[in-house]
């Protein structure tokens, strides 16, 4: 598993670079009280990948004052720290100093997964029972007679009781729930089959009969529980992985009291009228109005606008936007529950669309399957009553044997095992899937709707035409730009030419809302807005310039960078015959240029959150099944309204929670890749159904004719389960585009055809 | 028959002992971090899984 997800970190780098680490108050707020003055803080550290990481982090944390215990979990890439004292030890800076990114993690703070614990205990108990009963059964099959056989049957009956009660209740509970709501699921025939098998066997044992099916009943439970546990583990792993992503919504804010005191309040306690201090690099917690300071806001996640918005006194700010350059004092105008985020949540509830109506394929299959099986058993009973002249014992025995042999062992495994293998393949490609139904829904889509900012593009600007600028000037620009968090500055700093030494400055200061000013040997350089940086230069009226003593040296233009493989991904999807749409909250020209670059004709700009959701609604009404791919807060209602949805790891928290799939890596190729795996998983599920039905076609006549013995039942059921599992394993990892040719993804021939013809 | 009377209880007892051992290992958090356990065996330090939070607080063992 180590190093299994390279690229995970890269995708999150941008978010990390812009955002400040959690303040001590936030760390304290997020920690759990264990009593006795002991507190526990859970952190997600995605960079952990080997034993050396464990050693480095644990020993560094153990050296901090106040830390009682630090433990790294390599599987989930988390660190749990227990500490004492009023202020938390500097945990995050200590981990950052080692070169790892760390963020507070709420997911791990929850109670342990009780369902998983129950499932594993049930697997253990049923495995124990199945093994021992099978041991006794083999003796009976190989010829144990009379008293010995009866003794073995009695012991088997005793061992089966705890398995049935403890492991079987999971199925009984689910079957009871389904029946009470007038529905049918796979657990109904399972529960019925197991109970009847046990009842019949007990009756036979009491009457010194030859055949008992204890082994069939218990090993059926064992196999099915394994499938169910794997299914649960898969979903749990996704939940943990998604909850471990950096939290983008703030937990609280520093509130400025009337008497000048400052206190850190959790989000729920912030009320309108409070004055909040927002440092550069922090997100705005609630809607409000700026009362002091000026800065720039990154609204990409909230509205989809890619260019930072300048903000000054009296400007309105929305919850969720990121304060980029200068500290702001904001007067709250709404409580968190009435802010922009809450409005999105209301829209999402209203939009709950395709997935509520969707019925899983296994449920649909069992709705067909159960009546057929139960009817067959009933007809067998009637037939034998007639044929044997009213021997109800023989007729009932054979009818129950029919139920046992058709008990949907293979059918119960057919779907979950494929989805577990598919989820594993997706996980290896850095794609998390919330549950199996998402995979089924993804395989059905005919339309893909993309958001622009942060989804098709990275929302990170890139300077264009830098080659025209002299390397010396570029080095100077990069050195100045390195002093600012502004996205344009970060982009310029990243574009520093290699091999040119960075000049040194005597002083550097950032002027929020305008740019950076640096002084070197009495010369003042300014990098920023043209009217501020070069006021004396009539040629420089707009854009971003580098100026020396008021005269422009160079002008910089930026374009929003497309996400890696965006073009390949869109082309692949188009080649699959899917309709592609682009719907964004950004400006007209930005949307048009992105649409042109990707050859997407249907592009809508300036869409409000409600517009996006209603577009998906109308697609659904026209009978289309749409995949929504989006990242922002403003996409969340659309993600909820879509038939199936996908979000990048850098998405806003509620967007990630609303999405069925979350992809961790930067490459947009995750979208066709997930689609490919989902479709192949769908094919394998249908094959598995065919295998299970084929098994029944052979086994049912044997059972109806009364030739089934416990030996035949055990062999047939195990064999059919193994075949289904083996078939599921055929799902091979999907091929990603080759990185070597990434410079021109068009030329590498990632072959849409190859995906279509994959086995 | 007499040897069966000994062998069967013994077999069941051994199976039950294995089951109990598994449940104990599960409860004491030994399955929480399988990848980590595979790596930790390479290092000398004596470490143990973080005890569940609802148990008594951990004994400090920082070395």
CSV table of N, CA and C in Angstrom, one decimal, chain A residues 51-198:
chain,number,residue,atom,x,y,z
A,51,UNK,N,7.4,3.5,6.8
A,51,UNK,CA,7.8,3.4,8.2
A,51,UNK,C,8.6,4.5,8.7
A,52,UNK,N,9.5,5.1,7.8
A,52,UNK,CA,10.3,6.2,8.2
A,52,UNK,C,9.5,7.4,8.6
A,53,UNK,N,8.4,7.6,7.8
A,53,UNK,CA,7.5,8.7,8.1
A,53,UNK,C,6.9,8.5,9.6
A,54,UNK,N,6.5,7.3,9.9
A,54,UNK,CA,5.9,7.0,11.2
A,54,UNK,C,6.9,7.4,12.3
A,55,UNK,N,8.2,7.0,12.1
A,55,UNK,CA,9.2,7.3,13.1
A,55,UNK,C,9.4,8.8,13.2
A,56,UNK,N,9.6,9.4,12.1
A,56,UNK,CA,9.9,10.9,12.1
A,56,UNK,C,8.8,11.6,12.9
A,57,UNK,N,7.5,11.4,12.5
A,57,UNK,CA,6.4,12.1,13.0
A,57,UNK,C,6.2,11.8,14.5
A,58,UNK,N,6.2,10.5,14.8
A,58,UNK,CA,6.0,10.1,16.2
A,58,UNK,C,7.1,10.7,17.1
A,59,UNK,N,8.3,10.6,16.7
A,59,UNK,CA,9.4,11.1,17.6
A,59,UNK,C,9.4,12.6,17.7
A,60,UNK,N,9.0,13.3,16.6
A,60,UNK,CA,9.0,14.7,16.7
A,60,UNK,C,7.9,15.2,17.6
A,61,UNK,N,6.7,14.5,17.5
A,61,UNK,CA,5.6,14.9,18.3
A,61,UNK,C,5.8,14.6,19.8
A,62,UNK,N,6.5,13.5,20.0
A,62,UNK,CA,6.7,13.1,21.4
A,62,UNK,C,7.6,14.1,22.1
A,63,UNK,N,8.4,14.8,21.4
A,63,UNK,CA,9.4,15.7,22.0
A,63,UNK,C,8.6,17.0,22.4
A,64,UNK,N,7.5,17.3,21.9
A,64,UNK,CA,6.8,18.5,22.2
A,64,UNK,C,6.3,18.5,23.7
A,65,UNK,N,6.3,19.6,24.3
A,65,UNK,CA,5.8,19.7,25.7
A,65,UNK,C,4.3,19.5,25.7
A,66,UNK,N,3.8,18.7,26.6
A,66,UNK,CA,2.4,18.6,26.7
A,66,UNK,C,1.9,17.4,26.0
A,67,UNK,N,2.6,16.8,25.0
A,67,UNK,CA,2.2,15.7,24.3
A,67,UNK,C,2.4,14.4,25.1
A,68,UNK,N,1.3,13.7,25.3
A,68,UNK,CA,1.3,12.5,26.2
A,68,UNK,C,1.6,11.3,25.3
A,69,UNK,N,1.0,11.3,24.1
A,69,UNK,CA,1.1,10.1,23.3
A,69,UNK,C,0.8,10.5,21.8
A,70,UNK,N,1.6,10.0,20.9
A,70,UNK,CA,1.3,10.3,19.5
A,70,UNK,C,1.4,9.0,18.7
A,71,UNK,N,0.4,8.8,17.9
A,71,UNK,CA,0.4,7.5,17.2
A,71,UNK,C,0.0,7.8,15.7
A,72,UNK,N,0.8,7.3,14.8
A,72,UNK,CA,0.5,7.4,13.4
A,72,UNK,C,-0.2,6.2,12.9
A,73,UNK,N,-1.2,6.4,12.1
A,73,UNK,CA,-1.9,5.2,11.5
A,73,UNK,C,-1.6,5.3,10.0
A,74,UNK,N,-0.7,4.3,9.6
A,74,UNK,CA,-0.3,4.4,8.2
A,74,UNK,C,-1.4,4.0,7.2
A,75,UNK,N,-2.3,3.1,7.6
A,75,UNK,CA,-3.4,2.7,6.7
A,75,UNK,C,-4.3,3.9,6.3
A,76,UNK,N,-4.6,4.7,7.3
A,76,UNK,CA,-5.6,5.8,7.1
A,76,UNK,C,-4.8,7.1,6.9
A,77,UNK,N,-3.5,7.1,7.1
A,77,UNK,CA,-2.7,8.3,7.0
A,77,UNK,C,-3.2,9.4,8.0
A,78,UNK,N,-3.3,9.0,9.2
A,78,UNK,CA,-3.8,9.9,10.2
A,78,UNK,C,-2.8,9.9,11.4
A,79,UNK,N,-2.9,10.9,12.2
A,79,UNK,CA,-2.1,11.0,13.4
A,79,UNK,C,-3.0,11.3,14.5
A,80,UNK,N,-3.0,10.6,15.6
A,80,UNK,CA,-3.7,10.9,16.8
A,80,UNK,C,-2.7,11.4,17.9
A,81,UNK,N,-3.0,12.5,18.4
A,81,UNK,CA,-2.1,13.1,19.4
A,81,UNK,C,-2.9,13.3,20.7
A,82,UNK,N,-2.5,12.8,21.8
A,82,UNK,CA,-3.1,13.1,23.1
A,82,UNK,C,-2.2,14.1,23.9
A,83,UNK,N,-2.8,15.1,24.4
A,83,UNK,CA,-2.0,16.1,25.0
A,83,UNK,C,-2.8,16.7,26.2
A,84,UNK,N,-2.0,17.3,27.1
A,84,UNK,CA,-2.5,18.0,28.3
A,84,UNK,C,-2.2,19.5,28.3
A,85,UNK,N,-2.9,20.3,29.0
A,85,UNK,CA,-2.5,21.7,29.1
A,85,UNK,C,-3.6,22.6,28.5
A,86,UNK,N,-3.5,23.9,28.8
A,86,UNK,CA,-4.5,24.8,28.4
A,86,UNK,C,-4.4,25.1,26.9
A,87,UNK,N,-3.2,25.3,26.4
A,87,UNK,CA,-3.0,25.6,25.0
A,87,UNK,C,-2.5,24.3,24.3
A,88,UNK,N,-3.0,24.0,23.2
A,88,UNK,CA,-2.4,22.8,22.5
A,88,UNK,C,-1.0,23.0,22.1
A,89,UNK,N,-0.2,21.9,22.2
A,89,UNK,CA,1.2,22.0,21.7
A,89,UNK,C,1.2,22.3,20.2
A,90,UNK,N,2.3,22.8,19.7
A,90,UNK,CA,2.3,23.2,18.3
A,90,UNK,C,2.4,21.9,17.4
A,91,UNK,N,1.3,21.2,17.3
A,91,UNK,CA,1.4,19.9,16.6
A,91,UNK,C,1.5,20.1,15.1
A,92,UNK,N,0.7,21.0,14.5
A,92,UNK,CA,0.7,21.2,13.1
A,92,UNK,C,2.0,21.8,12.6
A,93,UNK,N,2.5,22.8,13.3
A,93,UNK,CA,3.8,23.3,12.8
A,93,UNK,C,4.9,22.3,12.9
A,94,UNK,N,4.8,21.4,14.0
A,94,UNK,CA,5.9,20.4,14.1
A,94,UNK,C,5.8,19.4,12.9
A,95,UNK,N,4.6,19.1,12.5
A,95,UNK,CA,4.5,18.1,11.4
A,95,UNK,C,4.9,18.8,10.1
A,96,UNK,N,4.5,20.1,10.0
A,96,UNK,CA,4.9,20.9,8.8
A,96,UNK,C,6.4,21.0,8.6
A,97,UNK,N,7.0,21.2,9.8
A,97,UNK,CA,8.5,21.3,9.8
A,97,UNK,C,9.2,20.1,9.3
A,98,UNK,N,8.5,19.0,9.4
A,98,UNK,CA,9.1,17.7,8.8
A,98,UNK,C,8.9,17.6,7.3
A,99,UNK,N,8.1,18.5,6.8
A,99,UNK,CA,7.8,18.5,5.4
A,99,UNK,C,6.5,17.8,5.0
A,100,UNK,N,5.6,17.6,6.0
A,100,UNK,CA,4.3,17.0,5.7
A,100,UNK,C,3.3,18.0,5.9
A,101,UNK,N,2.3,17.9,5.0
A,101,UNK,CA,1.1,18.7,5.2
A,101,UNK,C,0.2,18.1,6.2
A,102,UNK,N,-0.5,18.8,7.1
A,102,UNK,CA,-1.4,18.2,8.0
A,102,UNK,C,-2.6,19.1,8.2
A,103,UNK,N,-3.7,18.5,8.3
A,103,UNK,CA,-4.9,19.3,8.6
A,103,UNK,C,-5.8,18.5,9.6
A,104,UNK,N,-6.6,19.3,10.3
A,104,UNK,CA,-7.4,18.8,11.4
A,104,UNK,C,-8.4,17.9,10.7
A,105,UNK,N,-8.8,16.8,11.4
A,105,UNK,CA,-9.6,15.8,10.9
A,105,UNK,C,-10.8,15.5,11.8
A,106,UNK,N,-12.0,15.8,11.4
A,106,UNK,CA,-13.1,15.5,12.2
A,106,UNK,C,-13.6,14.1,12.1
A,107,UNK,N,-13.4,13.5,11.0
A,107,UNK,CA,-13.9,12.1,10.7
A,107,UNK,C,-13.4,11.1,11.7
A,108,UNK,N,-12.1,11.2,12.1
A,108,UNK,CA,-11.6,10.2,13.0
A,108,UNK,C,-12.1,10.3,14.4
A,109,UNK,N,-12.6,11.5,14.7
A,109,UNK,CA,-13.0,11.8,16.0
A,109,UNK,C,-14.3,11.1,16.4
A,110,UNK,N,-15.0,10.6,15.4
A,110,UNK,CA,-16.3,9.9,15.7
A,110,UNK,C,-16.0,8.5,16.3
A,111,UNK,N,-17.1,8.0,16.9
A,111,UNK,CA,-16.9,6.7,17.6
A,111,UNK,C,-16.5,5.7,16.6
A,112,UNK,N,-15.9,4.6,17.1
A,112,UNK,CA,-15.5,3.6,16.2
A,112,UNK,C,-16.7,3.0,15.4
A,113,UNK,N,-16.3,2.4,14.2
A,113,UNK,CA,-17.4,2.0,13.4
A,113,UNK,C,-18.0,0.7,13.9
A,114,UNK,N,-19.2,0.9,14.5
A,114,UNK,CA,-19.9,-0.3,15.2
A,114,UNK,C,-20.4,-1.3,14.2
A,115,UNK,N,-20.8,-0.8,13.1
A,115,UNK,CA,-21.4,-1.8,12.1
A,115,UNK,C,-20.3,-2.7,11.6
A,116,UNK,N,-19.1,-2.1,11.4
A,116,UNK,CA,-18.0,-3.0,10.9
A,116,UNK,C,-17.6,-4.0,12.0
A,117,UNK,N,-17.6,-3.5,13.2
A,117,UNK,CA,-17.2,-4.4,14.3
A,117,UNK,C,-18.2,-5.6,14.4
A,118,UNK,N,-19.5,-5.2,14.2
A,118,UNK,CA,-20.5,-6.3,14.3
A,118,UNK,C,-20.4,-7.2,13.1
A,119,UNK,N,-20.1,-6.7,11.9
A,119,UNK,CA,-20.0,-7.6,10.8
A,119,UNK,C,-18.8,-8.5,10.9
A,120,UNK,N,-17.7,-8.0,11.4
A,120,UNK,CA,-16.5,-8.8,11.6
A,120,UNK,C,-16.7,-9.9,12.6
A,121,UNK,N,-17.3,-9.5,13.7
A,121,UNK,CA,-17.7,-10.5,14.7
A,121,UNK,C,-18.6,-11.6,14.2
A,122,UNK,N,-19.5,-11.2,13.3
A,122,UNK,CA,-20.4,-12.1,12.7
A,122,UNK,C,-19.7,-13.1,11.8
A,123,UNK,N,-18.8,-12.5,11.0
A,123,UNK,CA,-18.0,-13.3,10.1
A,123,UNK,C,-17.2,-14.3,10.9
A,124,UNK,N,-16.6,-13.9,12.0
A,124,UNK,CA,-15.7,-14.8,12.8
A,124,UNK,C,-16.6,-15.9,13.4
A,125,UNK,N,-17.7,-15.6,14.0
A,125,UNK,CA,-18.6,-16.6,14.6
A,125,UNK,C,-19.1,-17.6,13.5
A,126,UNK,N,-19.6,-17.1,12.4
A,126,UNK,CA,-20.1,-18.0,11.4
A,126,UNK,C,-19.0,-18.8,10.7
A,127,UNK,N,-17.8,-18.2,10.6
A,127,UNK,CA,-16.7,-19.0,10.1
A,127,UNK,C,-16.3,-20.1,11.0
A,128,UNK,N,-16.3,-19.8,12.3
A,128,UNK,CA,-16.0,-20.9,13.3
A,128,UNK,C,-17.0,-22.0,13.2
A,129,UNK,N,-18.3,-21.6,13.1
A,129,UNK,CA,-19.4,-22.6,13.0
A,129,UNK,C,-19.3,-23.4,11.7
A,130,UNK,N,-19.1,-22.7,10.6
A,130,UNK,CA,-19.1,-23.3,9.3
A,130,UNK,C,-18.0,-24.3,9.3
A,131,UNK,N,-16.8,-24.0,9.7
A,131,UNK,CA,-15.6,-24.9,9.7
A,131,UNK,C,-15.9,-26.1,10.5
A,132,UNK,N,-16.4,-26.0,11.7
A,132,UNK,CA,-16.6,-27.1,12.6
A,132,UNK,C,-17.8,-28.0,12.0
A,133,UNK,N,-18.8,-27.4,11.6
A,133,UNK,CA,-19.9,-28.2,11.1
A,133,UNK,C,-19.5,-29.0,9.8
A,134,UNK,N,-18.7,-28.3,9.0
A,134,UNK,CA,-18.3,-28.9,7.7
A,134,UNK,C,-17.4,-30.1,8.1
A,135,UNK,N,-16.6,-30.0,9.1
A,135,UNK,CA,-15.8,-31.1,9.6
A,135,UNK,C,-16.6,-32.3,9.9
A,136,UNK,N,-17.7,-32.1,10.7
A,136,UNK,CA,-18.6,-33.2,11.1
A,136,UNK,C,-19.3,-33.7,9.9
A,137,UNK,N,-19.7,-32.8,9.0
A,137,UNK,CA,-20.5,-33.2,7.8
A,137,UNK,C,-19.7,-34.1,6.9
A,138,UNK,N,-18.4,-33.8,6.8
A,138,UNK,CA,-17.5,-34.7,5.9
A,138,UNK,C,-17.5,-36.1,6.5
A,139,UNK,N,-17.5,-36.2,7.8
A,139,UNK,CA,-17.6,-37.6,8.4
A,139,UNK,C,-18.9,-38.3,8.0
A,140,UNK,N,-20.0,-37.5,8.1
A,140,UNK,CA,-21.3,-38.1,7.7
A,140,UNK,C,-21.3,-38.5,6.3
A,141,UNK,N,-20.8,-37.6,5.4
A,141,UNK,CA,-20.8,-38.0,4.0
A,141,UNK,C,-20.0,-39.2,3.7
A,142,UNK,N,-18.8,-39.3,4.5
A,142,UNK,CA,-18.0,-40.4,4.2
A,142,UNK,C,-18.4,-41.7,4.8
A,143,UNK,N,-19.6,-41.7,5.5
A,143,UNK,CA,-20.2,-43.0,5.8
A,143,UNK,C,-20.5,-43.2,7.3
A,144,UNK,N,-20.5,-42.1,8.1
A,144,UNK,CA,-20.9,-42.3,9.5
A,144,UNK,C,-22.3,-42.8,9.5
A,145,UNK,N,-22.6,-43.7,10.4
A,145,UNK,CA,-24.0,-44.3,10.4
A,145,UNK,C,-24.6,-44.2,11.8
A,146,UNK,N,-25.9,-44.4,11.8
A,146,UNK,CA,-26.7,-44.6,13.0
A,146,UNK,C,-26.4,-43.6,14.1
A,147,UNK,N,-26.0,-44.1,15.2
A,147,UNK,CA,-25.8,-43.3,16.4
A,147,UNK,C,-24.7,-42.2,16.2
A,148,UNK,N,-23.6,-42.6,15.5
A,148,UNK,CA,-22.6,-41.6,15.3
A,148,UNK,C,-23.1,-40.5,14.4
A,149,UNK,N,-23.9,-40.8,13.4
A,149,UNK,CA,-24.4,-39.8,12.5
A,149,UNK,C,-25.4,-38.9,13.3
A,150,UNK,N,-26.2,-39.5,14.1
A,150,UNK,CA,-27.1,-38.7,14.9
A,150,UNK,C,-26.4,-37.8,15.9
A,151,UNK,N,-25.3,-38.3,16.5
A,151,UNK,CA,-24.5,-37.5,17.4
A,151,UNK,C,-23.9,-36.3,16.7
A,152,UNK,N,-23.3,-36.6,15.5
A,152,UNK,CA,-22.7,-35.5,14.7
A,152,UNK,C,-23.8,-34.5,14.3
A,153,UNK,N,-25.0,-34.9,13.9
A,153,UNK,CA,-26.0,-34.0,13.6
A,153,UNK,C,-26.4,-33.1,14.8
A,154,UNK,N,-26.5,-33.8,15.9
A,154,UNK,CA,-26.9,-33.0,17.1
A,154,UNK,C,-25.8,-32.0,17.5
A,155,UNK,N,-24.5,-32.3,17.4
A,155,UNK,CA,-23.5,-31.4,17.7
A,155,UNK,C,-23.6,-30.2,16.7
A,156,UNK,N,-23.8,-30.6,15.4
A,156,UNK,CA,-23.9,-29.6,14.3
A,156,UNK,C,-25.0,-28.6,14.7
A,157,UNK,N,-26.2,-29.2,15.1
A,157,UNK,CA,-27.3,-28.3,15.4
A,157,UNK,C,-27.0,-27.4,16.5
A,158,UNK,N,-26.2,-27.8,17.5
A,158,UNK,CA,-25.8,-27.0,18.6
A,158,UNK,C,-24.9,-25.9,18.2
A,159,UNK,N,-23.9,-26.2,17.3
A,159,UNK,CA,-22.9,-25.2,16.9
A,159,UNK,C,-23.6,-24.2,16.0
A,160,UNK,N,-24.6,-24.6,15.3
A,160,UNK,CA,-25.3,-23.7,14.3
A,160,UNK,C,-26.1,-22.6,15.0
A,161,UNK,N,-26.6,-22.9,16.3
A,161,UNK,CA,-27.4,-22.0,17.0
A,161,UNK,C,-26.8,-20.6,17.1
A,162,UNK,N,-25.6,-20.5,17.7
A,162,UNK,CA,-25.0,-19.2,17.9
A,162,UNK,C,-24.8,-18.5,16.5
A,163,UNK,N,-24.4,-19.3,15.5
A,163,UNK,CA,-24.1,-18.7,14.2
A,163,UNK,C,-25.4,-18.1,13.6
A,164,UNK,N,-26.5,-18.8,13.8
A,164,UNK,CA,-27.8,-18.3,13.3
A,164,UNK,C,-28.3,-17.1,14.0
A,165,UNK,N,-28.1,-17.2,15.4
A,165,UNK,CA,-28.6,-16.0,16.2
A,165,UNK,C,-27.7,-14.8,16.0
A,166,UNK,N,-26.4,-15.0,16.0
A,166,UNK,CA,-25.5,-13.9,16.1
A,166,UNK,C,-25.2,-13.4,14.7
A,167,UNK,N,-24.9,-14.3,13.7
A,167,UNK,CA,-24.6,-13.8,12.4
A,167,UNK,C,-25.8,-13.7,11.5
A,168,UNK,N,-26.8,-14.5,11.8
A,168,UNK,CA,-28.0,-14.5,11.0
A,168,UNK,C,-28.9,-13.3,11.2
A,169,UNK,N,-28.7,-12.7,12.4
A,169,UNK,CA,-29.7,-11.6,12.7
A,169,UNK,C,-29.5,-10.4,11.8
A,170,UNK,N,-28.3,-10.3,11.2
A,170,UNK,CA,-28.0,-9.2,10.3
A,170,UNK,C,-29.0,-9.3,9.1
A,171,UNK,N,-29.2,-10.6,8.6
A,171,UNK,CA,-30.1,-10.8,7.5
A,171,UNK,C,-31.5,-10.7,7.9
A,172,UNK,N,-31.8,-11.3,9.1
A,172,UNK,CA,-33.2,-11.3,9.6
A,172,UNK,C,-33.7,-9.8,9.7
A,173,UNK,N,-32.8,-9.0,10.3
A,173,UNK,CA,-33.2,-7.6,10.5
A,173,UNK,C,-33.5,-6.9,9.2
A,174,UNK,N,-32.6,-7.1,8.3
A,174,UNK,CA,-32.8,-6.4,7.0
A,174,UNK,C,-34.0,-7.0,6.2
A,175,UNK,N,-34.2,-8.3,6.3
A,175,UNK,CA,-35.4,-8.9,5.6
A,175,UNK,C,-36.7,-8.4,6.3
A,176,UNK,N,-36.7,-8.3,7.6
A,176,UNK,CA,-37.8,-7.8,8.3
A,176,UNK,C,-38.2,-6.4,7.9
A,177,UNK,N,-37.1,-5.6,7.9
A,177,UNK,CA,-37.3,-4.2,7.5
A,177,UNK,C,-37.9,-4.1,6.1
A,178,UNK,N,-37.4,-4.9,5.2
A,178,UNK,CA,-37.9,-4.8,3.8
A,178,UNK,C,-39.4,-5.2,3.8
A,179,UNK,N,-39.7,-6.3,4.4
A,179,UNK,CA,-41.1,-6.8,4.4
A,179,UNK,C,-42.0,-5.9,5.0
A,180,UNK,N,-41.6,-5.2,6.1
A,180,UNK,CA,-42.5,-4.3,6.8
A,180,UNK,C,-42.8,-3.1,6.0
A,181,UNK,N,-41.9,-2.7,5.1
A,181,UNK,CA,-42.2,-1.7,4.2
A,181,UNK,C,-42.8,-2.1,2.9
A,182,UNK,N,-43.1,-3.4,2.8
A,182,UNK,CA,-43.8,-4.0,1.6
A,182,UNK,C,-42.8,-4.1,0.5
A,183,UNK,N,-41.5,-4.2,0.7
A,183,UNK,CA,-40.6,-4.3,-0.4
A,183,UNK,C,-39.9,-5.7,-0.3
A,184,UNK,N,-39.2,-6.0,-1.3
A,184,UNK,CA,-38.5,-7.3,-1.4
A,184,UNK,C,-37.0,-7.0,-1.6
A,185,UNK,N,-36.2,-7.6,-0.8
A,185,UNK,CA,-34.7,-7.5,-1.1
A,185,UNK,C,-34.1,-8.9,-1.0
A,186,UNK,N,-32.8,-8.9,-1.3
A,186,UNK,CA,-32.1,-10.2,-1.4
A,186,UNK,C,-32.1,-10.9,-0.1
A,187,UNK,N,-32.3,-10.2,1.0
A,187,UNK,CA,-32.2,-10.8,2.3
A,187,UNK,C,-33.4,-11.6,2.7
A,188,UNK,N,-34.5,-11.4,2.0
A,188,UNK,CA,-35.7,-12.1,2.3
A,188,UNK,C,-35.6,-13.6,2.0
A,189,UNK,N,-35.2,-13.9,0.7
A,189,UNK,CA,-35.0,-15.4,0.4
A,189,UNK,C,-33.9,-16.0,1.2
A,190,UNK,N,-32.8,-15.2,1.5
A,190,UNK,CA,-31.7,-15.7,2.3
A,190,UNK,C,-32.2,-16.1,3.7
A,191,UNK,N,-32.9,-15.2,4.3
A,191,UNK,CA,-33.4,-15.4,5.7
A,191,UNK,C,-34.3,-16.7,5.7
A,192,UNK,N,-35.2,-16.7,4.7
A,192,UNK,CA,-36.2,-17.8,4.6
A,192,UNK,C,-35.5,-19.1,4.4
A,193,UNK,N,-34.5,-19.1,3.4
A,193,UNK,CA,-33.8,-20.3,3.1
A,193,UNK,C,-33.0,-20.9,4.3
A,194,UNK,N,-32.3,-20.0,5.0
A,194,UNK,CA,-31.5,-20.4,6.1
A,194,UNK,C,-32.4,-21.0,7.2
A,195,UNK,N,-33.5,-20.3,7.5
A,195,UNK,CA,-34.4,-20.7,8.6
A,195,UNK,C,-35.0,-22.1,8.3
A,196,UNK,N,-35.5,-22.2,7.0
A,196,UNK,CA,-36.1,-23.5,6.6
A,196,UNK,C,-35.1,-24.6,6.7
A,197,UNK,N,-33.9,-24.3,6.2
A,197,UNK,CA,-32.8,-25.4,6.2
A,197,UNK,C,-32.6,-25.8,7.6
A,198,UNK,N,-32.5,-24.9,8.5
A,198,UNK,CA,-32.2,-25.3,9.9
A,198,UNK,C,-33.4,-26.0,10.5
